[in-house]
Each structure stands twice: as C-alpha cells, then as structure tokens.
Coordinates of N, CA, C and O in Angstrom, one line a residue:
T1 N 0.9 -1.6 0.1 CA 0.2 0.0 0.0 C 0.4 1.2 0.0 O 1.8 1.4 0.7
T2 N 0.4 2.4 -0.5 CA 1.4 3.8 -1.0 C 0.6 4.2 0.4 O -0.3 4.5 0.6
P3 N 1.3 5.2 1.3 CA 1.3 6.0 2.4 C 0.9 7.2 1.8 O 0.6 7.9 0.4
A4 N -0.2 7.5 2.5 CA -0.7 9.0 2.0 C 0.3 9.6 2.1 O 1.3 10.0 2.8
P5 N 0.0 11.1 1.2 CA 0.7 12.6 1.3 C 0.7 12.4 2.8 O -0.5 12.7 3.2
R6 N 1.9 13.6 2.8 CA 2.1 13.6 4.6 C 1.2 15.0 4.4 O 1.3 15.8 3.5
E7 N -0.1 15.3 5.5 CA -0.3 16.8 5.7 C 0.4 17.7 5.2 O 1.3 17.9 6.1
A8 N 0.0 19.2 5.0 CA 0.9 19.9 4.7 C 1.5 20.9 6.0 O 2.0 20.9 6.3
W9 N 0.4 20.7 7.2 CA 0.5 21.2 8.3 C 1.5 20.6 9.2 O 2.4 21.1 9.9
I10 N 1.7 19.3 9.3 CA 2.7 18.6 9.9 C 4.1 18.8 8.5 O 5.5 19.1 9.9
T11 N 4.2 19.2 7.8 CA 5.6 19.6 7.0 C 5.7 20.7 7.2 O 6.8 20.9 7.8
R12 N 5.3 22.1 7.5 CA 5.5 22.9 7.7 C 5.8 23.1 9.5 O 6.9 24.0 10.0
W13 N 4.9 22.3 10.4 CA 5.4 22.5 11.5 C 6.8 21.6 11.7 O 7.8 22.0 12.5
L14 N 7.6 20.5 11.1 CA 8.5 20.1 11.3 C 9.9 20.6 10.9 O 11.0 21.1 10.8
D15 N 8.9 21.1 9.4 CA 10.3 22.0 8.9 C 10.7 24.1 9.8 O 11.5 24.3 9.7
N16 N 9.5 23.8 10.9 CA 9.5 24.8 12.1 C 10.0 26.1 11.5 O 10.4 27.0 11.9
S17 N 9.8 26.0 10.3 CA 9.6 27.7 9.5 C 8.5 28.6 9.5 O 8.3 29.8 9.7
T18 N 7.0 28.6 9.6 CA 6.1 29.0 10.4 C 6.3 29.8 12.0 O 5.9 31.1 11.8
S19 N 6.3 28.3 13.1 CA 6.8 28.9 14.2 C 7.2 28.1 15.4 O 7.2 27.1 14.6
S20 N 7.6 28.8 16.2 CA 8.2 27.5 17.1 C 7.8 27.6 18.0 O 6.6 28.3 18.8
P21 N 7.3 25.8 18.7 CA 5.7 25.6 19.7 C 6.1 27.0 20.9 O 7.8 27.0 21.3
P22 N 5.3 27.5 21.6 CA 4.5 26.8 21.7 C 3.0 28.2 20.3 O 1.9 27.3 20.5
C23 N 3.7 28.5 19.7 CA 3.3 29.0 18.5 C 3.0 28.0 17.5 O 3.9 27.2 17.1
W24 N 2.0 28.4 17.1 CA 1.5 27.3 16.2 C 0.8 27.8 14.8 O -0.2 28.0 15.4
E25 N 1.1 28.0 14.2 CA 1.0 28.6 12.4 C 0.6 30.2 12.7 O -0.2 31.0 12.5
G26 N 1.2 30.5 13.8 CA 0.8 32.3 14.2 C 0.0 32.5 15.5 O -0.6 33.4 16.0
I27 N -0.5 31.4 16.2 CA -1.2 31.4 16.9 C -0.7 30.8 18.4 O 0.1 29.5 18.4
T28 N -0.5 31.8 19.2 CA 0.4 31.2 20.8 C -0.6 31.7 21.6 O -1.2 32.3 22.0
P29 N -0.9 30.1 22.4 CA -1.6 30.0 23.9 C -0.9 31.2 24.7 O 0.0 31.7 24.8
G30 N -2.2 32.3 25.3 CA -2.1 32.9 26.1 C -1.4 34.3 25.6 O -1.7 35.6 26.2
I31 N -1.5 34.4 24.2 CA -0.7 36.0 23.3 C -2.4 36.0 22.4 O -2.1 36.6 22.7
T32 N -2.5 35.1 22.1 CA -3.6 35.3 20.4 C -5.2 35.3 20.8 O -5.3 34.1 22.0
T33 N -5.2 36.4 21.0 CA -7.2 36.0 21.0 C -8.0 35.0 20.4 O -7.4 34.2 19.3
I34 N -8.8 34.6 21.0 CA -9.4 33.8 20.2 C -9.9 34.0 18.6 O -10.4 33.7 17.3
T35 N -10.6 35.1 18.6 CA -11.1 36.2 17.9 C -9.7 36.1 16.2 O -10.3 35.6 14.8
E36 N -8.4 36.5 17.0 CA -7.9 36.5 16.2 C -7.1 35.2 15.5 O -7.3 34.8 14.2
A37 N -7.2 33.9 16.4 CA -7.0 32.4 16.2 C -7.6 31.5 14.9 O -7.4 31.5 14.0
V38 N -9.2 32.2 15.2 CA -10.3 32.0 14.0 C -9.6 33.1 12.6 O -9.7 32.3 11.7
S39 N -9.4 34.2 13.0 CA -9.3 34.8 11.6 C -7.8 34.4 10.7 O -7.8 34.0 9.8
L40 N -6.8 33.8 12.1 CA -5.4 32.9 11.0 C -5.6 31.8 10.8 O -5.2 31.0 9.1
L41 N -7.0 31.0 11.2 CA -7.4 29.8 10.5 C -7.9 29.4 9.6 O -7.4 28.5 8.4
T42 N -8.4 30.5 9.4 CA -9.5 30.3 8.0 C -8.6 30.8 7.3 O -8.9 30.7 5.9
R43 N -7.3 31.6 7.2 CA -6.0 31.9 5.7 C -5.5 30.4 5.4 O -5.0 30.8 4.2
L44 N -5.8 29.7 6.7 CA -4.9 28.3 5.8 C -5.9 27.7 5.0 O -6.9 27.0 5.1
E45 N -5.0 27.1 4.2 CA -5.7 26.7 2.6 C -6.3 24.9 3.2 O -6.9 24.8 2.6
D46 N -5.3 24.2 3.9 CA -5.4 22.8 4.5 C -6.7 22.7 5.5 O -6.8 21.6 6.1
I47 N -7.0 24.0 6.3 CA -8.1 23.6 6.8 C -9.7 24.0 6.9 O -9.8 24.4 5.4
N48 N -10.3 22.5 7.1 CA -12.1 22.5 6.7 C -13.0 22.7 7.5 O -12.4 21.8 8.5
N49 N -14.1 22.9 7.8 CA -14.8 22.9 8.6 C -14.7 23.6 9.8 O -14.4 22.8 10.6
L50 N -14.6 24.6 10.1 CA -13.9 25.5 10.9 C -15.5 25.6 11.5 O -16.1 26.5 10.9
D51 N -15.2 25.1 12.6 CA -16.3 25.4 13.7 C -15.9 26.3 14.8 O -15.2 26.0 15.8
D52 N -16.1 27.3 15.2 CA -15.9 28.4 16.5 C -16.2 28.3 17.4 O -16.3 29.2 18.4
N53 N -18.1 27.3 17.4 CA -18.7 27.4 18.8 C -19.0 25.9 18.9 O -19.9 25.8 19.0
Y54 N -17.7 25.1 18.5 CA -18.2 23.7 18.8 C -18.5 23.9 20.7 O -17.0 23.9 21.3
L55 N -18.9 23.0 21.1 CA -19.4 23.1 22.7 C -18.7 21.0 23.4 O -19.0 20.6 22.5
T56 N -17.8 21.0 23.8 CA -17.0 20.3 24.7 C -17.4 20.7 26.1 O -17.7 21.3 26.5
S57 N -16.7 19.2 26.8 CA -16.7 19.6 28.4 C -15.6 20.7 28.7 O -16.1 20.8 30.2
N58 N -14.9 20.4 28.0 CA -13.8 22.0 28.5 C -14.1 23.4 28.2 O -14.2 24.2 28.4
G59 N -15.7 23.2 27.6 CA -16.3 24.7 27.1 C -16.5 24.8 25.9 O -16.5 23.7 25.0
I60 N -16.0 25.9 25.3 CA -16.4 26.3 23.7 C -15.4 26.3 23.4 O -14.3 27.4 23.7
T61 N -14.9 25.5 22.1 CA -14.0 25.6 21.0 C -14.3 25.8 20.0 O -14.6 25.8 19.5
S62 N -12.9 26.3 19.5 CA -12.9 25.8 18.1 C -12.4 24.7 17.1 O -11.4 24.7 17.7
R63 N -12.9 24.2 16.6 CA -12.7 22.8 15.8 C -12.3 22.8 14.3 O -13.0 23.7 13.9
W64 N -11.9 21.8 13.6 CA -11.5 21.9 12.2 C -11.1 21.0 11.9 O -10.3 20.0 12.9
D65 N -11.5 20.4 10.7 CA -10.5 18.9 10.1 C -9.3 19.9 9.3 O -9.2 20.5 8.5
F66 N -8.8 18.7 8.7 CA -7.5 18.8 8.3 C -7.6 18.2 6.6 O -8.0 17.6 6.7
D67 N -7.7 18.8 5.4 CA -7.8 18.4 4.1 C -8.7 16.9 4.2 O -10.0 16.5 5.2
Q68 N -8.2 15.9 3.4 CA -8.7 15.1 3.7 C -8.2 13.5 4.0 O -9.1 12.6 3.8
F69 N -7.0 13.8 4.6 CA -6.6 12.3 5.6 C -7.2 12.3 7.4 O -7.5 11.1 7.3
G70 N -8.4 13.0 7.5 CA -8.9 12.6 8.6 C -8.4 13.3 9.9 O -8.9 12.9 11.2
G71 N -7.2 14.0 9.9 CA -6.7 14.7 11.1 C -7.3 16.3 11.1 O -8.3 16.3 10.7
Y72 N -7.3 16.5 13.0 CA -8.1 17.4 13.4 C -7.7 18.4 14.1 O -6.5 17.6 14.7
G73 N -7.8 19.6 14.6 CA -7.4 20.6 15.2 C -8.3 21.0 16.1 O -9.7 21.8 15.7
S74 N -8.4 21.6 17.7 CA -8.9 22.1 17.9 C -8.5 23.4 18.7 O -7.1 23.1 19.0
I75 N -8.7 24.5 19.6 CA -8.5 25.3 20.2 C -9.5 25.4 21.2 O -10.6 25.6 21.0
T76 N -8.7 25.5 22.7 CA -9.9 25.8 24.1 C -8.8 27.3 24.1 O -8.3 27.5 24.5
R77 N -10.7 28.1 24.6 CA -10.2 29.3 25.1 C -10.4 29.5 26.8 O -11.0 28.7 27.4
D78 N -9.5 30.5 27.1 CA -10.1 30.5 28.4 C -10.9 31.1 28.6 O -11.7 32.1 27.5
E79 N -11.0 31.8 29.9 CA -11.9 32.6 30.4 C -12.2 34.2 30.0 O -13.4 34.7 30.0
S80 N -10.8 34.4 29.7 CA -10.5 35.8 28.9 C -10.5 35.6 27.3 O -10.4 37.0 27.0
G81 N -11.0 35.0 26.7 CA -10.9 35.3 25.2 C -9.6 34.6 24.5 O -9.9 35.2 23.5
Y82 N -8.4 34.5 25.3 CA -7.7 34.3 24.8 C -7.4 32.3 24.6 O -8.0 31.8 25.4
V83 N -5.9 32.4 23.5 CA -6.4 30.8 23.1 C -5.7 29.6 24.8 O -4.9 30.7 25.6
A84 N -6.3 29.0 25.5 CA -5.5 28.6 26.2 C -4.6 27.0 26.0 O -3.5 27.1 26.5
E85 N -4.7 26.2 25.0 CA -4.7 25.2 24.1 C -5.1 24.6 22.9 O -5.9 25.1 22.4
I86 N -4.1 24.7 22.0 CA -4.5 24.1 20.5 C -3.4 22.6 20.6 O -3.0 22.2 21.7
E87 N -4.9 21.5 20.2 CA -4.8 20.0 20.3 C -4.8 20.4 18.5 O -5.8 20.1 18.4
L88 N -4.0 18.8 18.2 CA -3.6 18.7 16.7 C -3.6 17.0 16.9 O -2.5 16.6 17.7
G89 N -4.7 16.6 16.4 CA -5.2 14.7 16.2 C -4.5 14.4 14.7 O -4.8 15.2 13.5
I90 N -3.6 13.5 14.9 CA -3.0 13.2 13.8 C -3.6 11.8 13.4 O -3.7 10.8 13.8
S91 N -4.1 11.7 11.8 CA -4.5 11.3 10.9 C -3.8 9.8 11.1 O -2.9 9.9 11.2
Y92 N -4.7 8.7 11.3 CA -3.8 7.2 11.4 C -2.9 7.1 10.7 O -1.9 6.0 10.4
N93 N -3.1 7.5 9.3 CA -2.2 7.7 8.4 C -1.1 8.1 8.0 O -0.4 8.8 6.7
Q94 N -0.9 9.1 8.6 CA 0.4 10.0 8.9 C 1.5 9.3 9.2 O 2.7 10.4 8.5
S95 N 2.0 8.6 9.7 CA 2.8 8.5 10.5 C 4.1 9.1 10.8 O 4.8 9.0 10.8
L96 N 3.6 10.1 11.6 CA 4.9 11.1 12.5 C 4.9 10.5 13.4 O 4.5 10.1 14.4
T97 N 6.8 10.3 13.6 CA 7.0 9.9 14.4 C 8.0 10.7 15.6 O 8.2 11.8 15.4
L98 N 8.0 10.5 17.2 CA 8.8 11.0 18.3 C 9.8 10.8 17.7 O 10.6 12.2 17.8
G99 N 11.1 9.8 16.6 CA 12.6 10.9 16.3 C 12.6 11.9 15.0 O 12.7 12.6 15.1
E100 N 11.2 11.9 14.4 CA 10.9 13.1 13.5 C 11.0 14.5 14.4 O 11.5 15.6 13.9
V101 N 10.2 14.3 15.2 CA 9.9 15.8 16.6 C 11.4 15.7 17.2 O 11.5 17.2 17.0
I102 N 11.9 15.2 17.1 CA 13.4 15.2 18.4 C 14.3 15.7 17.2 O 14.8 17.0 17.4
S103 N 14.2 15.1 16.0 CA 15.4 16.4 15.6 C 15.0 17.3 14.7 O 15.8 18.5 14.5
T104 N 13.4 17.7 14.8 CA 13.5 19.0 14.7 C 13.2 19.7 16.0 O 13.8 21.2 15.7
Y105 N 13.0 19.4 17.1 CA 12.4 20.4 18.2 C 13.1 19.9 19.7 O 13.5 20.4 20.2
G106 N 14.5 18.9 19.2 CA 15.3 18.8 20.0 C 14.7 17.8 21.4 O 13.8 17.3 21.2
Q107 N 15.5 17.1 22.3 CA 15.2 15.9 23.4 C 14.1 16.7 24.3 O 14.1 18.2 24.8
P108 N 12.9 16.0 24.1 CA 11.7 16.4 25.5 C 12.5 16.7 27.3 O 13.6 16.3 26.9
S109 N 11.7 17.2 28.1 CA 12.2 17.4 29.1 C 12.0 16.6 30.2 O 12.4 16.0 31.2
H110 N 10.7 16.1 29.7 CA 9.8 15.2 30.7 C 8.9 14.4 30.0 O 8.7 14.2 29.0
V111 N 8.7 13.3 30.8 CA 7.2 12.4 30.5 C 6.1 12.2 31.4 O 6.4 12.5 33.1
L112 N 5.2 12.4 31.5 CA 3.9 12.7 32.7 C 3.4 10.9 32.3 O 2.8 10.7 31.5
K113 N 3.2 10.2 33.3 CA 2.1 8.9 33.0 C 0.7 9.6 33.7 O 0.5 9.9 34.7
E114 N 0.0 8.9 32.9 CA -1.7 9.2 33.4 C -2.5 8.0 33.0 O -2.1 7.1 32.0
S115 N -3.3 7.5 33.8 CA -4.2 6.2 33.2 C -5.0 6.3 32.4 O -5.7 7.5 32.6
R116 N -5.4 5.8 31.4 CA -5.9 5.9 30.2 C -6.9 4.8 30.4 O -7.4 3.9 31.5
H117 N -7.3 3.8 29.6 CA -8.4 2.5 29.1 C -7.5 1.2 28.4 O -6.2 1.5 28.0
M118 N -8.1 0.5 29.1 CA -7.6 -1.3 28.5 C -6.0 -1.0 28.7 O -5.5 -0.8 30.0
N119 N -5.3 -1.1 27.7 CA -4.1 -1.3 27.7 C -3.6 0.1 26.9 O -2.3 -0.4 26.4
Q120 N -3.8 0.8 26.5 CA -3.1 2.2 26.1 C -2.5 3.1 27.0 O -3.0 2.9 28.0
S121 N -1.3 3.3 26.5 CA -0.6 4.3 27.7 C -1.4 5.4 27.7 O -1.7 5.9 26.6
G122 N -1.0 6.3 28.8 CA -1.0 7.6 29.0 C 0.0 8.2 29.2 O 0.0 9.3 30.5
L123 N 1.0 7.7 28.5 CA 2.6 8.5 28.9 C 2.5 9.8 27.9 O 2.0 9.4 26.6
Y124 N 2.7 11.0 28.1 CA 2.7 12.2 27.2 C 4.2 12.6 27.7 O 4.8 12.0 28.8
I125 N 4.4 12.7 26.5 CA 5.7 13.3 26.2 C 6.0 14.8 26.6 O 5.4 15.4 25.2
I126 N 6.9 15.5 27.1 CA 6.8 17.0 27.8 C 8.2 17.5 27.1 O 8.7 17.2 27.0
Y127 N 7.7 18.8 26.7 CA 8.6 20.0 26.2 C 8.4 21.4 27.2 O 7.6 22.0 27.0
M128 N 8.7 20.9 28.5 CA 8.2 22.0 29.9 C 8.6 23.7 28.9 O 7.3 24.5 28.8
D129 N 9.7 23.6 28.5 CA 10.3 25.1 28.2 C 9.2 26.0 26.9 O 9.8 26.3 26.3
K130 N 8.7 24.4 26.4 CA 8.2 25.1 24.9 C 7.1 25.0 24.8 O 6.1 25.4 23.9
G131 N 6.1 24.5 25.8 CA 4.7 24.5 26.2 C 4.1 23.8 25.0 O 2.9 23.9 24.9
L132 N 4.7 22.3 24.9 CA 4.6 21.4 23.7 C 4.2 20.2 24.6 O 5.4 19.4 25.2
F133 N 3.6 19.2 24.1 CA 3.5 18.2 24.9 C 2.7 16.7 23.9 O 2.1 17.5 23.1
L134 N 3.4 15.3 24.1 CA 2.8 14.9 22.7 C 2.4 13.6 23.1 O 2.8 13.2 24.5
L135 N 1.3 13.2 22.2 CA 0.6 11.9 22.8 C 1.1 11.0 22.3 O 0.5 10.7 21.2
P136 N 1.5 9.7 22.6 CA 1.8 8.9 21.4 C 1.2 7.6 21.6 O 0.9 7.4 22.5
I137 N 1.4 6.7 20.5 CA 0.9 5.9 20.4 C 1.7 4.0 21.0 O 2.5 4.2 20.6
L138 N 1.6 4.0 22.6 CA 1.8 2.9 23.1 C 1.3 2.0 23.5 O 0.0 2.5 24.4
T139 N 1.5 0.7 23.8 CA 1.0 -0.6 24.4 C 1.7 -0.9 25.6 O 3.1 -1.4 25.5
I140 N 0.9 -1.3 26.3 CA 1.3 -1.4 27.8 C 1.7 -2.9 27.8 O 0.7 -3.8 27.3
D141 N 3.1 -3.0 28.5 CA 3.3 -4.7 28.2 C 3.8 -4.9 29.8 O 4.9 -4.5 30.0
D142 N 3.0 -5.4 30.8 CA 3.5 -6.0 32.7 C 3.6 -4.4 32.9 O 4.7 -4.2 33.5
G143 N 2.4 -3.2 32.7 CA 3.3 -1.6 33.4 C 4.4 -1.4 32.7 O 4.6 -0.1 33.4
Y144 N 4.6 -1.6 31.6 CA 6.1 -0.7 30.7 C 5.4 -0.4 29.6 O 4.3 -1.1 29.0
V145 N 6.1 0.4 29.1 CA 5.9 0.9 27.5 C 7.4 0.9 27.1 O 8.1 1.6 27.5
Q146 N 7.4 0.6 25.7 CA 8.8 1.1 24.9 C 8.9 2.2 24.3 O 7.9 2.1 23.2
V147 N 9.7 2.7 24.3 CA 9.4 4.6 23.8 C 10.3 4.5 22.7 O 11.9 4.0 23.3
S148 N 10.4 4.8 21.2 CA 11.7 5.0 20.1 C 11.4 5.6 19.3 O 10.4 6.1 18.9
E149 N 12.9 5.9 18.4 CA 12.8 7.0 17.6 C 11.3 6.5 16.4 O 11.0 7.6 16.1
D150 N 10.8 5.5 16.6 CA 9.9 4.7 15.7 C 8.4 4.8 16.2 O 7.8 4.7 15.8
T151 N 8.3 5.0 17.3 CA 6.9 5.9 18.2 C 6.0 6.8 17.3 O 6.3 8.0 17.3
L152 N 5.0 6.0 17.0 CA 3.7 6.8 16.6 C 3.6 8.3 17.4 O 2.8 7.8 18.6
I153 N 2.7 9.5 17.1 CA 2.7 10.4 17.7 C 0.8 10.4 17.1 O 0.9 10.6 16.0
E154 N 0.3 10.4 18.2 CA -1.4 10.8 18.4 C -1.7 11.9 18.1 O -2.5 12.6 17.7
Y155 N -1.3 12.9 19.1 CA -1.7 13.8 19.6 C 0.0 14.9 19.5 O 0.6 14.3 20.3
I156 N -0.7 16.2 19.0 CA 0.5 17.3 19.5 C -0.3 18.8 20.2 O -1.1 18.7 19.8
N157 N 0.1 18.9 21.3 CA -0.5 20.1 22.4 C 0.2 21.1 22.5 O 1.9 20.9 22.9
F158 N -0.6 22.1 22.4 CA 0.2 23.0 22.7 C -0.2 24.1 23.6 O -1.4 24.4 23.6
I159 N 0.4 24.4 25.2 CA 0.2 25.8 26.1 C 1.2 26.1 26.4 O 2.2 26.4 25.8
Q160 N 0.5 27.5 27.0 CA 1.7 28.1 27.4 C 3.3 28.0 28.9 O 2.7 26.4 29.3
P161 N 3.9 28.0 27.7 CA 5.2 27.1 28.5 C 5.3 27.3 30.4 O 4.9 28.0 31.0
G162 N 6.1 26.3 30.6 CA 6.2 26.5 31.9 C 5.3 25.2 33.1 O 4.2 24.8 32.5
E163 N 5.7 24.8 34.1 CA 4.8 24.1 35.1 C 3.6 24.2 35.6 O 3.1 23.5 35.4
K164 N 4.0 25.7 35.5 CA 2.0 26.2 36.5 C 1.2 25.7 35.0 O -0.4 25.3 35.4
S165 N 1.0 25.8 34.1 CA 0.3 25.3 32.3 C 0.2 24.1 32.2 O -1.0 24.0 32.6
F166 N 1.6 23.7 32.5 CA 0.8 21.9 32.5 C 0.2 21.3 33.8 O -0.2 20.4 34.0
I167 N 0.3 22.0 35.2 CA -0.4 21.6 36.1 C -1.6 21.9 35.9 O -2.9 21.6 36.2
Q168 N -2.2 23.2 35.1 CA -3.6 23.7 35.2 C -4.6 22.7 34.2 O -5.3 22.5 34.1
T169 N -3.3 22.4 33.2 CA -3.6 21.3 32.1 C -3.8 19.4 32.5 O -5.2 18.9 32.0
S170 N -2.8 19.1 32.8 CA -3.1 18.0 33.4 C -3.4 17.7 34.8 O -4.2 16.4 35.1
Q171 N -3.1 18.2 35.6 CA -3.8 17.9 37.3 C -2.9 16.8 37.5 O -3.5 16.2 38.8
S172 N -1.9 16.4 37.1 CA -1.1 15.2 37.6 C 0.0 15.1 37.3 O 0.6 14.0 37.6
L173 N 1.1 16.5 37.9 CA 2.1 16.5 37.6 C 3.1 15.0 39.0 O 3.8 15.5 38.9
Y174 N 2.3 14.7 39.8 CA 2.8 14.2 40.2 C 3.3 12.8 40.0 O 4.0 11.8 40.5
A175 N 2.9 12.7 38.8 CA 3.7 11.7 37.7 C 4.7 11.8 36.7 O 5.0 11.3 35.8
L176 N 4.8 13.1 37.4 CA 6.1 14.0 36.1 C 6.9 13.4 36.2 O 8.1 13.2 37.6
V177 N 8.1 12.6 35.9 CA 9.7 12.0 35.7 C 9.8 13.0 34.5 O 10.2 12.8 32.8
D178 N 11.5 13.0 35.0 CA 12.6 13.5 33.8 C 12.4 12.3 32.2 O 12.6 11.2 32.6
W179 N 12.5 13.4 31.3 CA 12.9 12.0 30.3 C 14.3 11.9 30.3 O 15.4 12.5 30.7
K180 N 14.5 10.1 30.0 CA 15.7 9.6 29.9 C 16.3 9.1 28.5 O 16.9 7.9 29.0
G181 N 15.3 9.7 27.7 CA 15.6 9.3 25.9 C 15.1 7.7 25.8 O 13.8 7.2 26.5
Y182 N 14.8 7.3 25.0 CA 14.3 6.0 24.2 C 14.2 5.2 25.4 O 16.1 4.9 26.0
G183 N 13.7 4.4 25.5 CA 13.8 2.9 26.2 C 12.4 2.7 26.8 O 11.1 2.9 26.1
S184 N 12.7 2.0 27.8 CA 11.2 1.7 29.0 C 11.3 2.3 29.9 O 11.7 3.0 30.3
Y185 N 9.6 2.7 30.1 CA 9.3 3.6 31.0 C 7.9 2.7 32.0 O 7.2 2.1 30.6
S186 N 8.2 2.9 33.0 CA 7.0 2.5 34.2 C 5.7 3.0 33.4 O 6.3 4.3 33.9
I187 N 4.3 2.6 34.0 CA 3.5 3.9 33.7 C 2.4 3.5 35.0 O 1.2 4.0 35.3
R188 N 3.5 2.7 35.8 CA 2.9 2.7 37.2 C 3.1 3.0 38.4 O 3.2 4.3 37.7

C-alpha cells in the first residue's frame, strides 16, 4: 500500500519555518485571542469545516478538520477569550514519529504518566520550556511501555510554557519524571 501524502501542516511544523512552540501557525496560547486565532485559521488552505462554537466538556472550542486525511485540530479558549490550548490530532495514515519531532525540536524534558483505558498508555512526552506535549501511541506490556524513535504520535498539544500551565492542563504532575531518552518507561 502506498502511504498517504503527508498533511501540509505537519510538513510546515516539522520544517519549523512558520513558528516555534508554543506558537503554531501564528497562534500562541496565552497571547493570541480566539478571534485572532479564527482569523488566522481561515487563511490556511488545508483547514476545512471550521466551527468556532464547538461545545465540549472543556467549554466552547474552535474545531476544524485537516484536508482529506482525517486529522483535526481544536483550540480551547480561556475565560478571558485567549487561546488556552491547541490540540492537533494526527490521522492514522500520517505516521509522524517521535524521532522526527526530536530531530526538529530537540530532546523532551519530561514524561508524564497518566492512566487511560484498556492497555493503552497514558504516557505524555513533554517539552516543558516549549509548552509542547505529545501523546504517543504505545501499548502497555506488564506495566511498561517502550519508547523509540519510531514511536508514532497521535496528538500534539500546545499550551503556555512552564510547569504552572502543565499543572492546569493535566492536574497530575505527581507522575512527572525526567525524560531519560528512548527506552522503557514504567506507567505504574
């Protein structure tokens, strides 16, 4: 099977030519208003079905789809009308790897263990000083997960840099440990 062409937004992000985390496509959590963000999003050719009043359990967000490959994005706003978080969901056929992210943005600072469901890992890979965290696709084996350069990324999230923002976002920094490179991580 021939792999799907890479989504243009992923290529731009990996090129690091449009902006650096926590900024994505000119939108920066804590700095950009939701009105400004929606205006910037409407200029991007690979954004479809933009809904700036999408209701979720976290409040009103702006949500959109990326081209034809099934990826999506959303922006959560804070009570002041500023962007609080950007979440980018990567389509299953895009195959963004942790190795690609590290070669562009360097080594992560931490990992965060959170329990999820079934035997999927809730291990987040964090760039604390960049306001960037990644949710990889990992399988739990006897309480451990293996993280490698080929580990696929399912979600990319941007928030304001620093520990305070991560506390507000995850509310579980008790499970925060330093990044020790590729290898085995306990999720217990």
